[in-house]
Short mmCIF file of C-alpha atoms and ligand atoms in Angstrom, two decimals:
data_model
loop_
_atom_site.label_atom_id
_atom_site.label_comp_id
_atom_site.label_asym_id
_atom_site.label_seq_id
_atom_site.Cartn_x
_atom_site.Cartn_y
_atom_site.Cartn_z
CA MET A 1 143.24 202.45 50.66
CA THR A 2 140.35 203.03 52.94
CA SER A 3 138.86 199.58 52.98
CA PRO A 4 139.52 197.10 55.73
CA LYS A 5 141.37 193.84 55.40
CA ALA A 6 141.12 192.24 51.98
CA THR A 7 138.39 189.66 51.95
CA ASP A 8 137.99 187.09 49.26
CA ASP A 9 135.57 189.51 47.68
CA LYS A 10 138.47 191.85 47.10
CA TRP A 11 141.20 189.27 46.78
CA TRP A 12 143.23 191.47 44.43
CA GLN A 13 143.83 194.32 46.83
CA GLU A 14 147.02 192.94 48.30
CA ALA A 15 147.52 190.05 45.93
CA VAL A 16 150.76 188.93 44.32
CA ILE A 17 150.05 188.36 40.66
CA TYR A 18 152.37 186.37 38.43
CA GLN A 19 152.48 187.31 34.76
CA ILE A 20 152.88 184.41 32.37
CA TYR A 21 154.00 185.11 28.82
CA PRO A 22 152.48 181.95 27.30
CA ARG A 23 154.80 181.65 24.34
CA SER A 24 157.83 181.56 26.61
CA PHE A 25 156.66 179.61 29.64
CA PHE A 26 156.75 175.90 28.84
CA ASP A 27 156.39 174.00 25.57
CA SER A 28 154.44 170.75 25.92
CA ASN A 29 154.65 169.50 22.34
CA GLY A 30 158.14 170.25 21.07
CA ASP A 31 157.24 172.91 18.50
CA GLY A 32 159.49 175.43 20.25
CA GLU A 33 156.72 177.64 21.61
CA GLY A 34 155.09 177.60 25.01
CA ASP A 35 151.41 176.63 25.16
CA LEU A 36 148.43 176.22 27.49
CA PRO A 37 149.05 172.53 28.32
CA GLY A 38 152.62 173.60 29.10
CA ILE A 39 151.39 176.24 31.51
CA MET A 40 149.17 173.63 33.10
CA GLN A 41 152.13 171.36 33.72
CA LYS A 42 153.97 174.13 35.48
CA LEU A 43 151.15 175.57 37.57
CA GLN A 44 152.31 173.70 40.64
CA TYR A 45 155.61 175.57 40.36
CA VAL A 46 153.66 178.84 40.20
CA ALA A 47 151.50 177.94 43.18
CA ASP A 48 154.60 176.95 45.15
CA LEU A 49 156.01 180.41 44.58
CA GLY A 50 153.30 181.64 46.91
CA VAL A 51 151.47 183.93 44.50
CA ASP A 52 147.71 184.51 44.57
CA ALA A 53 146.91 184.80 40.89
CA ILE A 54 148.23 184.49 37.38
CA TRP A 55 147.79 186.90 34.52
CA LEU A 56 148.30 185.45 31.06
CA SER A 57 149.40 187.60 28.15
CA PRO A 58 147.25 186.91 25.05
CA PHE A 59 146.84 183.37 23.76
CA PHE A 60 143.95 184.21 21.42
CA THR A 61 143.79 183.58 17.68
CA SER A 62 146.41 185.85 16.19
CA PRO A 63 148.85 186.13 13.31
CA ASN A 64 151.27 187.02 16.10
CA LYS A 65 152.75 190.13 14.54
CA ASP A 66 152.91 191.71 18.00
CA GLY A 67 153.28 188.78 20.36
CA GLY A 68 149.54 188.04 20.26
CA TYR A 69 148.52 191.64 21.09
CA ASP A 70 147.16 191.59 17.57
CA VAL A 71 143.98 189.63 18.17
CA ALA A 72 142.14 188.09 15.22
CA ASN A 73 139.51 186.34 17.34
CA PRO A 74 139.34 187.23 21.02
CA ARG A 75 136.98 184.36 21.78
CA ASP A 76 139.18 181.52 20.61
CA VAL A 77 142.64 180.11 21.34
CA ASP A 78 145.40 180.32 18.77
CA PRO A 79 146.38 176.80 17.64
CA ARG A 80 149.98 177.48 18.65
CA PHE A 81 148.78 177.59 22.27
CA GLY A 82 146.20 174.78 22.11
CA ASN A 83 142.41 175.12 22.05
CA LEU A 84 139.48 176.24 24.17
CA ALA A 85 139.34 172.92 25.99
CA ASP A 86 142.98 173.40 27.02
CA ALA A 87 142.13 176.89 28.27
CA LYS A 88 139.28 175.53 30.35
CA LEU A 89 141.46 172.78 31.83
CA MET A 90 144.22 175.23 32.60
CA ILE A 91 141.83 177.65 34.34
CA ASN A 92 140.30 174.82 36.39
CA LYS A 93 143.70 173.53 37.40
CA ALA A 94 144.75 177.00 38.50
CA HIS A 95 141.61 177.24 40.62
CA ASP A 96 142.29 173.82 42.14
CA LEU A 97 145.67 175.15 43.20
CA GLY A 98 144.09 178.24 44.73
CA LEU A 99 145.20 180.61 41.99
CA LYS A 100 142.92 183.22 40.45
CA VAL A 101 143.24 183.75 36.71
CA LEU A 102 143.39 187.00 34.77
CA VAL A 103 143.49 187.17 31.00
CA ASP A 104 144.47 190.04 28.75
CA ILE A 105 141.86 191.97 26.83
CA VAL A 106 143.00 194.19 23.99
CA PRO A 107 140.34 196.84 23.24
CA ASN A 108 142.42 199.47 21.46
CA HIS A 109 142.84 197.46 18.29
CA PHE A 110 142.21 194.20 16.52
CA SER A 111 144.51 192.33 14.20
CA ALA A 112 144.14 193.12 10.52
CA GLU A 113 143.16 189.45 10.23
CA HIS A 114 140.04 189.92 12.36
CA GLU A 115 136.84 189.30 10.35
CA TRP A 116 135.74 192.89 10.94
CA PHE A 117 138.84 194.35 9.39
CA LYS A 118 138.80 191.96 6.46
CA ALA A 119 135.20 193.03 5.85
CA ALA A 120 136.15 196.71 6.21
CA LEU A 121 138.82 196.38 3.55
CA VAL A 122 136.42 195.10 0.93
CA ALA A 123 133.62 197.47 1.95
CA ALA A 124 133.22 200.98 0.57
CA PRO A 125 134.35 204.19 2.26
CA GLY A 126 131.57 205.36 4.56
CA SER A 127 130.20 201.83 5.10
CA LYS A 128 129.23 200.40 8.48
CA GLU A 129 132.12 197.94 8.17
CA ARG A 130 134.60 200.81 8.01
CA ALA A 131 132.87 202.66 10.83
CA ARG A 132 134.19 200.11 13.35
CA PHE A 133 137.72 201.44 12.74
CA HIS A 134 139.17 204.87 12.06
CA PHE A 135 139.07 205.17 8.28
CA HIS A 136 139.54 208.67 6.90
CA GLU A 137 140.42 210.43 3.68
CA GLY A 138 143.97 211.73 3.53
CA LYS A 139 144.83 215.42 3.39
CA ASP A 140 145.48 214.67 -0.24
CA ASP A 141 146.06 211.50 -2.24
CA ARG A 142 149.38 210.80 -0.58
CA THR A 143 149.21 212.50 2.80
CA PRO A 144 147.61 210.81 5.79
CA PRO A 145 144.82 212.61 7.71
CA ASN A 146 147.32 213.76 10.35
CA ASN A 147 151.00 213.52 11.26
CA TRP A 148 150.80 211.13 14.22
CA ILE A 149 153.60 208.60 14.61
CA SER A 150 152.96 204.98 15.57
CA LEU A 151 154.28 203.88 18.95
CA PHE A 152 156.31 201.31 17.07
CA GLY A 153 157.74 203.95 14.71
CA GLY A 154 156.67 205.15 11.25
CA PRO A 155 153.36 206.81 10.38
CA ALA A 156 150.27 205.91 12.43
CA TRP A 157 148.24 205.64 9.22
CA THR A 158 148.25 203.13 6.39
CA GLN A 159 146.56 203.69 3.05
CA VAL A 160 144.24 201.11 1.52
CA ALA A 161 143.57 200.42 -2.17
CA ASP A 162 140.76 202.97 -2.59
CA GLY A 163 142.90 205.75 -1.11
CA GLN A 164 141.44 205.97 2.43
CA TYR A 165 143.72 205.65 5.43
CA TYR A 166 143.19 203.74 8.66
CA LEU A 167 144.68 204.62 12.03
CA HIS A 168 146.98 202.29 13.96
CA LEU A 169 148.73 203.57 17.05
CA PHE A 170 150.85 200.39 16.94
CA ASP A 171 151.77 198.15 14.02
CA SER A 172 150.00 198.54 10.67
CA SER A 173 148.62 195.05 11.34
CA GLN A 174 146.81 196.44 14.42
CA PRO A 175 144.00 198.76 13.20
CA ASP A 176 142.58 200.89 16.03
CA LEU A 177 138.94 200.36 16.88
CA ASN A 178 136.45 203.21 16.85
CA TRP A 179 134.98 203.37 20.35
CA GLU A 180 132.39 205.90 19.29
CA ASN A 181 130.68 203.00 17.56
CA PRO A 182 128.45 201.11 20.04
CA GLU A 183 129.02 197.84 18.17
CA VAL A 184 132.61 197.87 19.42
CA ASP A 185 131.58 198.09 23.05
CA GLU A 186 128.97 195.35 22.58
CA ASP A 187 131.55 193.06 21.08
CA PHE A 188 133.97 193.57 23.96
CA LYS A 189 131.28 192.94 26.51
CA GLU A 190 130.58 189.68 24.73
CA THR A 191 134.27 188.79 24.95
CA ILE A 192 134.30 189.62 28.66
CA SER A 193 131.25 187.40 29.24
CA PHE A 194 132.81 184.64 27.21
CA TRP A 195 135.94 184.47 29.38
CA VAL A 196 134.03 184.87 32.62
CA LYS A 197 131.97 181.85 31.58
CA MET A 198 135.24 180.04 30.89
CA GLY A 199 136.05 180.70 34.53
CA VAL A 200 138.46 183.63 34.61
CA ASP A 201 138.50 185.99 37.58
CA GLY A 202 139.48 189.17 35.82
CA PHE A 203 141.18 191.04 33.04
CA ARG A 204 144.28 193.05 32.34
CA ILE A 205 143.19 195.78 29.96
CA ASP A 206 145.77 196.50 27.30
CA VAL A 207 146.41 200.17 26.43
CA ALA A 208 143.43 201.04 28.60
CA HIS A 209 144.08 204.77 28.26
CA GLY A 210 144.09 204.71 24.45
CA LEU A 211 140.56 203.98 23.35
CA VAL A 212 139.37 207.52 22.80
CA LYS A 213 141.08 209.77 20.28
CA GLU A 214 140.66 213.49 20.00
CA ASN A 215 141.46 215.80 17.09
CA ILE A 216 141.90 212.87 14.80
CA ARG A 217 142.05 215.14 11.76
CA SER A 218 144.55 217.62 13.22
CA ASP A 219 148.33 217.58 13.19
CA HIS A 220 150.32 217.46 16.41
CA HIS A 221 152.81 220.33 16.80
CA ASP A 222 155.76 218.01 17.53
CA PRO A 223 154.96 214.44 16.52
CA GLN A 224 158.56 213.21 16.74
CA GLY A 225 159.02 214.78 20.18
CA LEU A 226 155.79 213.19 21.32
CA SER A 227 156.80 209.83 19.94
CA ASP A 228 160.13 210.01 21.80
CA ALA A 229 158.43 211.16 24.98
CA LEU A 230 156.21 208.10 24.87
CA ARG A 231 159.17 205.72 24.58
CA ILE A 232 160.76 204.72 27.84
CA ASP A 233 164.01 203.88 26.09
CA VAL A 234 164.51 207.50 24.95
CA ASP A 235 166.13 209.81 27.48
CA MET A 236 164.61 213.24 27.68
CA GLU A 237 164.64 216.16 30.06
CA ILE A 238 161.83 215.59 32.49
CA GLU A 239 160.19 219.00 31.88
CA LYS A 240 160.22 218.50 28.15
CA ARG A 241 158.76 215.01 28.48
CA GLU A 242 156.06 216.22 30.81
CA SER A 243 154.99 219.04 28.57
CA LEU A 244 154.86 216.79 25.51
CA LEU A 245 152.92 214.14 27.35
CA ALA A 246 150.41 216.74 28.44
CA SER A 247 149.55 217.21 24.77
CA VAL A 248 148.97 213.64 23.64
CA PRO A 249 145.69 213.56 21.69
CA PHE A 250 145.15 209.80 21.82
CA PHE A 251 145.83 208.85 25.44
CA ASP A 252 143.95 209.44 28.66
CA ARG A 253 141.11 211.42 27.12
CA ALA A 254 138.11 212.02 29.37
CA GLY A 255 135.92 209.71 27.27
CA VAL A 256 137.72 206.53 28.36
CA HIS A 257 136.13 206.76 31.79
CA GLU A 258 132.65 206.43 30.40
CA ILE A 259 133.72 203.15 28.80
CA TYR A 260 135.07 201.78 32.07
CA ARG A 261 132.02 202.87 34.02
CA SER A 262 129.94 200.84 31.68
CA TRP A 263 132.38 197.90 31.83
CA ARG A 264 132.23 198.01 35.59
CA LYS A 265 128.47 197.50 35.51
CA HIS A 266 129.12 194.53 33.27
CA PHE A 267 131.80 193.10 35.60
CA ASP A 268 129.43 193.50 38.52
CA SER A 269 126.67 191.65 36.72
CA PHE A 270 128.35 188.26 37.18
CA ASP A 271 127.84 186.01 40.16
CA LYS A 272 131.43 186.26 41.39
CA PRO A 273 133.76 189.23 41.79
CA ILE A 274 135.46 190.08 38.51
CA MET A 275 138.40 192.47 38.68
CA ALA A 276 140.20 194.49 36.05
CA VAL A 277 143.60 196.13 36.00
CA ALA A 278 144.32 198.95 33.57
CA GLU A 279 147.53 199.17 31.62
CA ALA A 280 147.49 202.96 31.44
CA TRP A 281 150.54 205.18 31.32
CA VAL A 282 149.09 208.54 32.24
CA HIS A 283 150.61 211.94 32.90
CA PRO A 284 150.72 213.36 35.41
CA PRO A 285 150.58 210.03 37.32
CA VAL A 286 147.86 211.36 39.59
CA ASN A 287 145.46 211.08 36.64
CA GLY A 288 145.74 207.35 37.18
CA VAL A 289 143.52 207.36 40.23
CA ALA A 290 140.57 208.32 38.05
CA TYR A 291 140.71 204.82 36.55
CA VAL A 292 140.16 203.21 39.93
CA ARG A 293 137.20 205.26 41.10
CA PRO A 294 134.59 203.07 42.80
CA ASP A 295 132.51 202.78 39.65
CA GLU A 296 135.44 202.11 37.30
CA LEU A 297 138.30 199.59 37.40
CA HIS A 298 139.95 197.88 40.36
CA GLN A 299 143.63 198.46 39.75
CA ILE A 300 145.94 200.47 37.55
CA PHE A 301 149.54 199.61 36.86
CA ASN A 302 152.11 201.91 38.29
CA PHE A 303 154.97 202.09 35.85
CA ASP A 304 157.26 204.47 37.71
CA LEU A 305 159.37 201.66 39.08
CA LEU A 306 159.96 200.11 35.66
CA ILE A 307 162.24 203.00 34.85
CA ALA A 308 163.39 204.20 38.27
CA PRO A 309 167.07 203.94 39.21
CA PHE A 310 168.11 201.96 42.31
CA GLU A 311 168.45 205.05 44.38
CA ALA A 312 166.83 205.56 47.77
CA LYS A 313 165.79 209.18 47.21
CA THR A 314 164.07 208.54 43.91
CA LEU A 315 162.45 205.36 45.17
CA TYR A 316 161.16 207.23 48.18
CA ARG A 317 159.77 210.05 46.05
CA LEU A 318 158.00 207.72 43.62
CA ILE A 319 156.65 205.25 46.16
CA ASN A 320 155.57 207.93 48.55
CA SER A 321 153.73 209.93 45.91
CA THR A 322 151.88 206.77 44.88
CA LEU A 323 150.96 205.97 48.46
CA GLU A 324 149.76 209.54 48.92
CA MET A 325 147.61 209.35 45.81
CA PHE A 326 145.91 206.22 47.06
CA LYS A 327 145.50 207.32 50.64
CA ASP A 328 141.94 208.47 50.55
CA ILE A 329 140.49 206.30 47.85
CA ASP A 330 139.01 202.86 47.93
CA ALA A 331 141.73 201.16 45.87
CA TYR A 332 145.25 199.88 46.46
CA PRO A 333 148.39 200.66 44.45
CA THR A 334 150.19 198.10 42.30
CA TRP A 335 153.95 197.60 42.07
CA ALA A 336 155.80 196.17 39.08
CA ILE A 337 159.48 196.17 38.21
CA SER A 338 159.40 193.96 35.09
CA ASN A 339 157.02 192.98 32.34
CA HIS A 340 157.10 191.76 28.75
CA ASP A 341 157.51 195.30 27.42
CA SER A 342 160.53 196.54 29.32
CA PRO A 343 164.12 195.50 29.96
CA ARG A 344 164.37 192.89 32.70
CA VAL A 345 165.04 194.42 36.10
CA SER A 346 168.20 192.36 36.70
CA SER A 347 169.75 193.84 33.57
CA ARG A 348 168.58 197.32 34.31
CA LEU A 349 169.64 197.53 37.96
CA GLY A 350 171.92 194.54 38.56
CA ALA A 351 171.01 191.11 39.90
CA GLU A 352 171.43 191.90 43.59
CA GLU A 353 169.67 195.22 43.37
CA ALA A 354 166.77 193.62 41.51
CA ARG A 355 166.22 191.14 44.32
CA ALA A 356 166.57 193.78 46.97
CA LEU A 357 164.03 196.02 45.29
CA ALA A 358 161.56 193.15 44.94
CA LEU A 359 161.87 192.28 48.62
CA PHE A 360 161.41 195.91 49.59
CA LEU A 361 158.28 196.27 47.44
CA PHE A 362 156.70 193.05 48.70
CA GLY A 363 156.35 194.76 52.07
CA LEU A 364 154.37 197.74 50.74
CA PRO A 365 150.61 198.09 50.88
CA GLY A 366 149.01 197.05 47.61
CA SER A 367 149.43 194.41 45.00
CA SER A 368 152.74 193.21 43.52
CA TYR A 369 153.17 191.89 40.00
CA ILE A 370 155.97 189.49 39.06
CA TYR A 371 156.90 188.82 35.44
CA ASN A 372 157.79 185.19 34.75
CA GLY A 373 161.52 184.66 35.12
CA GLN A 374 161.89 187.68 37.40
CA GLU A 375 161.88 185.28 40.36
CA LEU A 376 164.89 183.53 38.79
CA GLY A 377 166.75 186.81 38.38
CA LEU A 378 166.89 186.36 34.61
CA PRO A 379 168.65 189.14 32.74
CA ASP A 380 167.70 190.23 29.24
CA ALA A 381 169.16 187.80 26.76
CA GLU A 382 171.53 189.01 24.06
CA LEU A 383 169.99 188.21 20.70
CA ALA A 384 171.18 188.32 17.15
CA ASP A 385 169.22 190.79 15.05
CA SER A 386 168.16 187.88 12.87
CA ASP A 387 166.32 186.39 15.87
CA ARG A 388 164.37 189.53 16.69
CA GLN A 389 160.61 189.56 16.03
CA ASP A 390 159.33 192.66 17.79
CA PRO A 391 157.46 194.98 15.36
CA SER A 392 159.19 197.96 16.95
CA PHE A 393 162.53 196.51 15.76
CA ILE A 394 161.16 195.96 12.29
CA ARG A 395 159.34 199.31 11.97
CA THR A 396 162.36 201.35 13.08
CA ASN A 397 164.75 199.42 10.81
CA GLY A 398 166.58 198.12 13.84
CA GLU A 399 167.08 201.48 15.51
CA THR A 400 164.95 200.27 18.43
CA LYS A 401 166.10 196.83 19.50
CA GLY A 402 162.67 196.03 20.85
CA ARG A 403 161.43 193.80 23.61
CA ASP A 404 162.49 190.30 22.56
CA GLY A 405 165.38 190.23 25.05
CA ALA A 406 162.87 190.16 27.90
CA ARG A 407 160.74 187.47 26.21
CA VAL A 408 163.26 184.65 25.93
CA PRO A 409 161.79 181.38 27.25
CA MET A 410 162.06 180.20 30.85
CA PRO A 411 165.01 177.94 31.73
CA TRP A 412 163.64 175.00 33.72
CA SER A 413 166.23 172.28 34.07
CA GLY A 414 169.17 170.37 32.66
CA GLN A 415 172.71 171.22 31.71
CA GLU A 416 172.21 172.54 28.22
CA THR A 417 170.16 175.15 26.46
CA PRO A 418 167.13 175.20 25.97
CA PHE A 419 167.12 174.01 29.59
CA GLY A 420 164.00 171.88 29.47
CA PHE A 421 161.81 174.59 27.95
CA THR A 422 161.20 172.54 24.82
CA SER A 423 162.31 169.30 23.26
CA GLY A 424 162.53 171.19 19.96
CA LYS A 425 164.09 174.45 18.87
CA PRO A 426 162.95 177.38 21.05
CA TRP A 427 161.40 180.34 19.24
CA LEU A 428 164.08 182.53 20.78
CA PRO A 429 167.39 180.98 21.87
CA LEU A 430 168.13 180.61 25.59
CA PRO A 431 171.69 181.64 26.43
CA ALA A 432 174.01 178.86 27.63
CA THR A 433 175.03 181.20 30.46
CA TRP A 434 171.62 180.60 32.08
CA LEU A 435 172.82 177.25 33.44
CA ASP A 436 172.96 178.56 37.00
CA LEU A 437 169.66 180.36 36.65
CA THR A 438 167.40 177.41 35.86
CA VAL A 439 164.62 176.50 38.28
CA GLU A 440 166.35 173.19 38.93
CA SER A 441 169.65 174.75 39.87
CA GLN A 442 168.08 177.39 42.11
CA ILE A 443 165.35 175.48 43.85
CA ASN A 444 167.50 174.40 46.78
CA ASP A 445 169.97 177.25 46.73
CA GLU A 446 169.36 179.33 49.82
CA GLN A 447 171.36 182.21 48.37
CA GLY A 448 169.46 182.21 45.09
CA SER A 449 166.81 184.55 43.80
CA LEU A 450 164.09 181.90 43.58
CA PHE A 451 164.58 180.93 47.20
CA LEU A 452 164.25 184.54 48.29
CA TYR A 453 161.00 185.01 46.36
CA ARG A 454 159.55 181.83 47.77
CA SER A 455 160.48 182.54 51.34
CA ALA A 456 159.36 186.17 51.18
CA LEU A 457 156.04 185.34 49.56
CA ALA A 458 155.40 182.49 51.98
CA GLN A 459 155.47 185.03 54.81
CA ARG A 460 154.11 188.12 53.11
CA ALA A 461 150.41 187.55 53.57
CA LYS A 462 150.58 186.81 57.25
CA LEU A 463 153.10 189.54 58.03
CA PHE A 464 151.68 192.41 56.05
CA ARG A 465 148.24 191.79 54.59
CA GLY A 466 145.75 194.21 55.98
CA ALA A 467 148.30 196.04 58.17
CA ARG A 468 146.96 199.57 58.49
CA ASP A 469 150.07 201.25 59.85
CA PHE A 470 152.86 202.53 57.66
CA THR A 471 155.77 204.75 58.69
CA TRP A 472 158.73 205.79 56.61
CA ASP A 473 162.23 205.99 58.02
CA THR A 474 164.11 208.44 55.81
CA SER A 475 166.58 209.45 58.51
CA ARG A 476 169.52 208.01 56.59
CA ILE A 477 168.36 208.64 53.07
CA GLU A 478 171.49 210.70 52.33
CA GLU A 479 173.50 207.49 52.79
CA GLY A 480 171.12 205.63 50.50
CA ILE A 481 169.18 203.91 53.26
CA LEU A 482 165.40 203.81 52.93
CA GLY A 483 163.18 202.05 55.41
CA PHE A 484 159.62 201.70 56.58
CA SER A 485 157.79 199.86 59.24
CA ARG A 486 154.50 198.15 58.66
CA GLY A 487 152.60 195.66 60.79
CA GLY A 488 155.47 195.64 63.29
CA ILE A 489 157.99 194.63 60.62
CA GLN A 490 160.94 196.80 59.62
CA VAL A 491 161.85 196.84 55.94
CA TYR A 492 165.12 198.44 54.81
CA LEU A 493 167.00 198.88 51.59
CA ASN A 494 170.57 200.01 51.08
CA SER A 495 171.16 201.74 47.76
CA GLY A 496 174.29 203.48 49.01
CA ASN A 497 177.89 202.58 48.34
CA LYS A 498 178.83 201.04 51.67
CA SER A 499 177.53 198.65 54.29
CA VAL A 500 175.62 200.20 57.14
CA ALA A 501 174.87 199.04 60.63
CA LEU A 502 171.26 198.72 61.73
CA PRO A 503 170.13 197.99 65.27
CA ALA A 504 170.27 194.30 66.04
CA SER A 505 167.09 192.46 65.51
CA GLU A 506 165.48 189.63 67.32
CA LEU A 507 164.39 188.08 64.15
CA ILE A 508 165.43 188.42 60.55
CA LEU A 509 162.50 187.32 58.43
CA ALA A 510 163.92 187.69 54.95
CA SER A 511 167.04 189.12 53.49
CA SER A 512 168.16 189.56 49.90
CA GLY A 513 171.71 188.41 50.68
CA SER A 514 173.78 187.19 53.55
CA HIS A 515 174.14 189.56 56.46
CA ARG A 516 176.46 189.65 59.42
CA ILE A 517 175.13 189.93 62.93
CA LEU A 518 177.41 191.63 65.41
CA ASN A 519 176.66 192.25 69.08
CA SER A 520 174.08 194.94 69.05
CA GLU A 521 173.95 195.65 65.38
CA PHE A 522 173.79 193.95 62.06
CA GLU A 523 175.23 194.92 58.80
CA LEU A 524 173.16 195.70 55.72
CA LYS A 525 175.38 195.61 52.69
CA GLN A 526 174.95 197.85 49.69
CA GLY A 527 172.46 196.57 47.13
CA ARG A 528 170.56 194.60 49.77
CA ALA A 529 167.20 194.70 51.48
CA ILE A 530 165.90 193.07 54.62
CA TRP A 531 162.76 192.41 56.65
CA PHE A 532 163.19 192.15 60.39
CA MET A 533 161.36 192.45 63.66
CA GLN A 534 162.56 194.38 66.62
C1 GLC B 1 150.60 196.87 25.35
C2 GLC B 1 151.27 195.53 25.44
C3 GLC B 1 152.34 195.45 24.41
C4 GLC B 1 151.72 195.64 23.04
C5 GLC B 1 150.92 196.92 22.98
C6 GLC B 1 150.04 196.96 21.77
O1 GLC B 1 151.44 197.91 25.69
O2 GLC B 1 151.74 195.32 26.73
O3 GLC B 1 153.05 194.25 24.47
O4 GLC B 1 152.73 195.67 22.08
O5 GLC B 1 150.07 197.04 24.08
O6 GLC B 1 148.97 196.06 21.93
CA1 CA B 2 154.10 174.29 21.93
#
């Protein structure tokens, strides 16, 4: 964090970026699924939240076996979301509203429906068509080349008619690309250029740490342990997890950095700044800073807070170690507490705690990501197994419930489900209990989550952006109180089990719940956070 105040050239450094899951945002044509014209209609809402940018999860041509992260043509729009003209209009409208636009790019794999994979299937073993993927002979006729387990469960290899196997770290419909083949890199650069020409300002790189595989013909000593260690929903002793993660042969290999160095040259070849954020779970976390070296990417997601408890000591440890890691480098950290892959923060920590944590994080140096619906305080929705579509649910025979609960569409308005999301039948049902959580019912509610997000974000840039000072107050951490001051603002969070008194303030700027002001003190209740000036 050595650079001065963010200029427009580096707009992302302290930006608030709003993640839109297109299928669940707003349906413009009544088919039950969100789409690009629907996003366009709701962009004013997004701009009014006070965010700087949007990131859209994939809307490219896809059989949609993994929520669009199975891309069959990365340079076209899936008909369920509209067409390229809609994409262009949506991007222009976002720009008119002052929002930058990031799109997802998925370089680890294609969909099995991509032309390349279809061609590979009909081509012979050893052909150039197969060399774009990881096709190998098995150990014998029925045993895959190694014992790796897919991140969605089951073997990471699938056999084709002539007996060869192909590698898929995710679903069998998502064959991994072979990044040792220069054709792959050329194709992705073409995709990057394509979307830059369409007007986007950057990319979120899916599974950015996964492109290079090592020891692809060797067994892992504990494939099930490794598979569990990689799943955030499996509890494991921290030492055991760390030692397993240190041995993962397909993530965070040195070779990925060469790819991003070459991508960076490509990003820098355009006539406006193009940024990229890596989705890369790496261990130990300090390895993450390698992805944001000056000649690589611009941001890397920090996932610690997606699994952290609401507990001052742990939050301090995780946030502080991230701030330390970024201290001497020319990049800023990112903060995220929800996304389309993890349980919603309100369900994980509680509604009040979720708001408090968001408010606390908005004060930190760096960039904050918000997952659509997080601002409404949406919980995960309960779903019937018959509604579930996540491949991880299907591939584990229901043992893993999967991520659909966090992907239920946005409730906009009205008294009845689907709360204005669609005039048809939503692709996942919205619970009737979301009546009080719709945008319409929260928009004027000063105690609501949406109001808090809007008022905090309206002030955030002018209060904090570019502030160089940062001082922790851990003096009351044993009671669950964590605080910091930055830019003359005090930010406190109470994760303890009782209200505490803080010195009275001249000015309370934002607070995640009501607070009582006494003579010389005010009360910060448990599960709350506050910004104030002294
Ligand atoms: C990323 C995406 C996730 C997807 C996976 C495979 O982790 O965020 O949704 O399932 O990659 O592409
Ligand atoms: Ca639609």
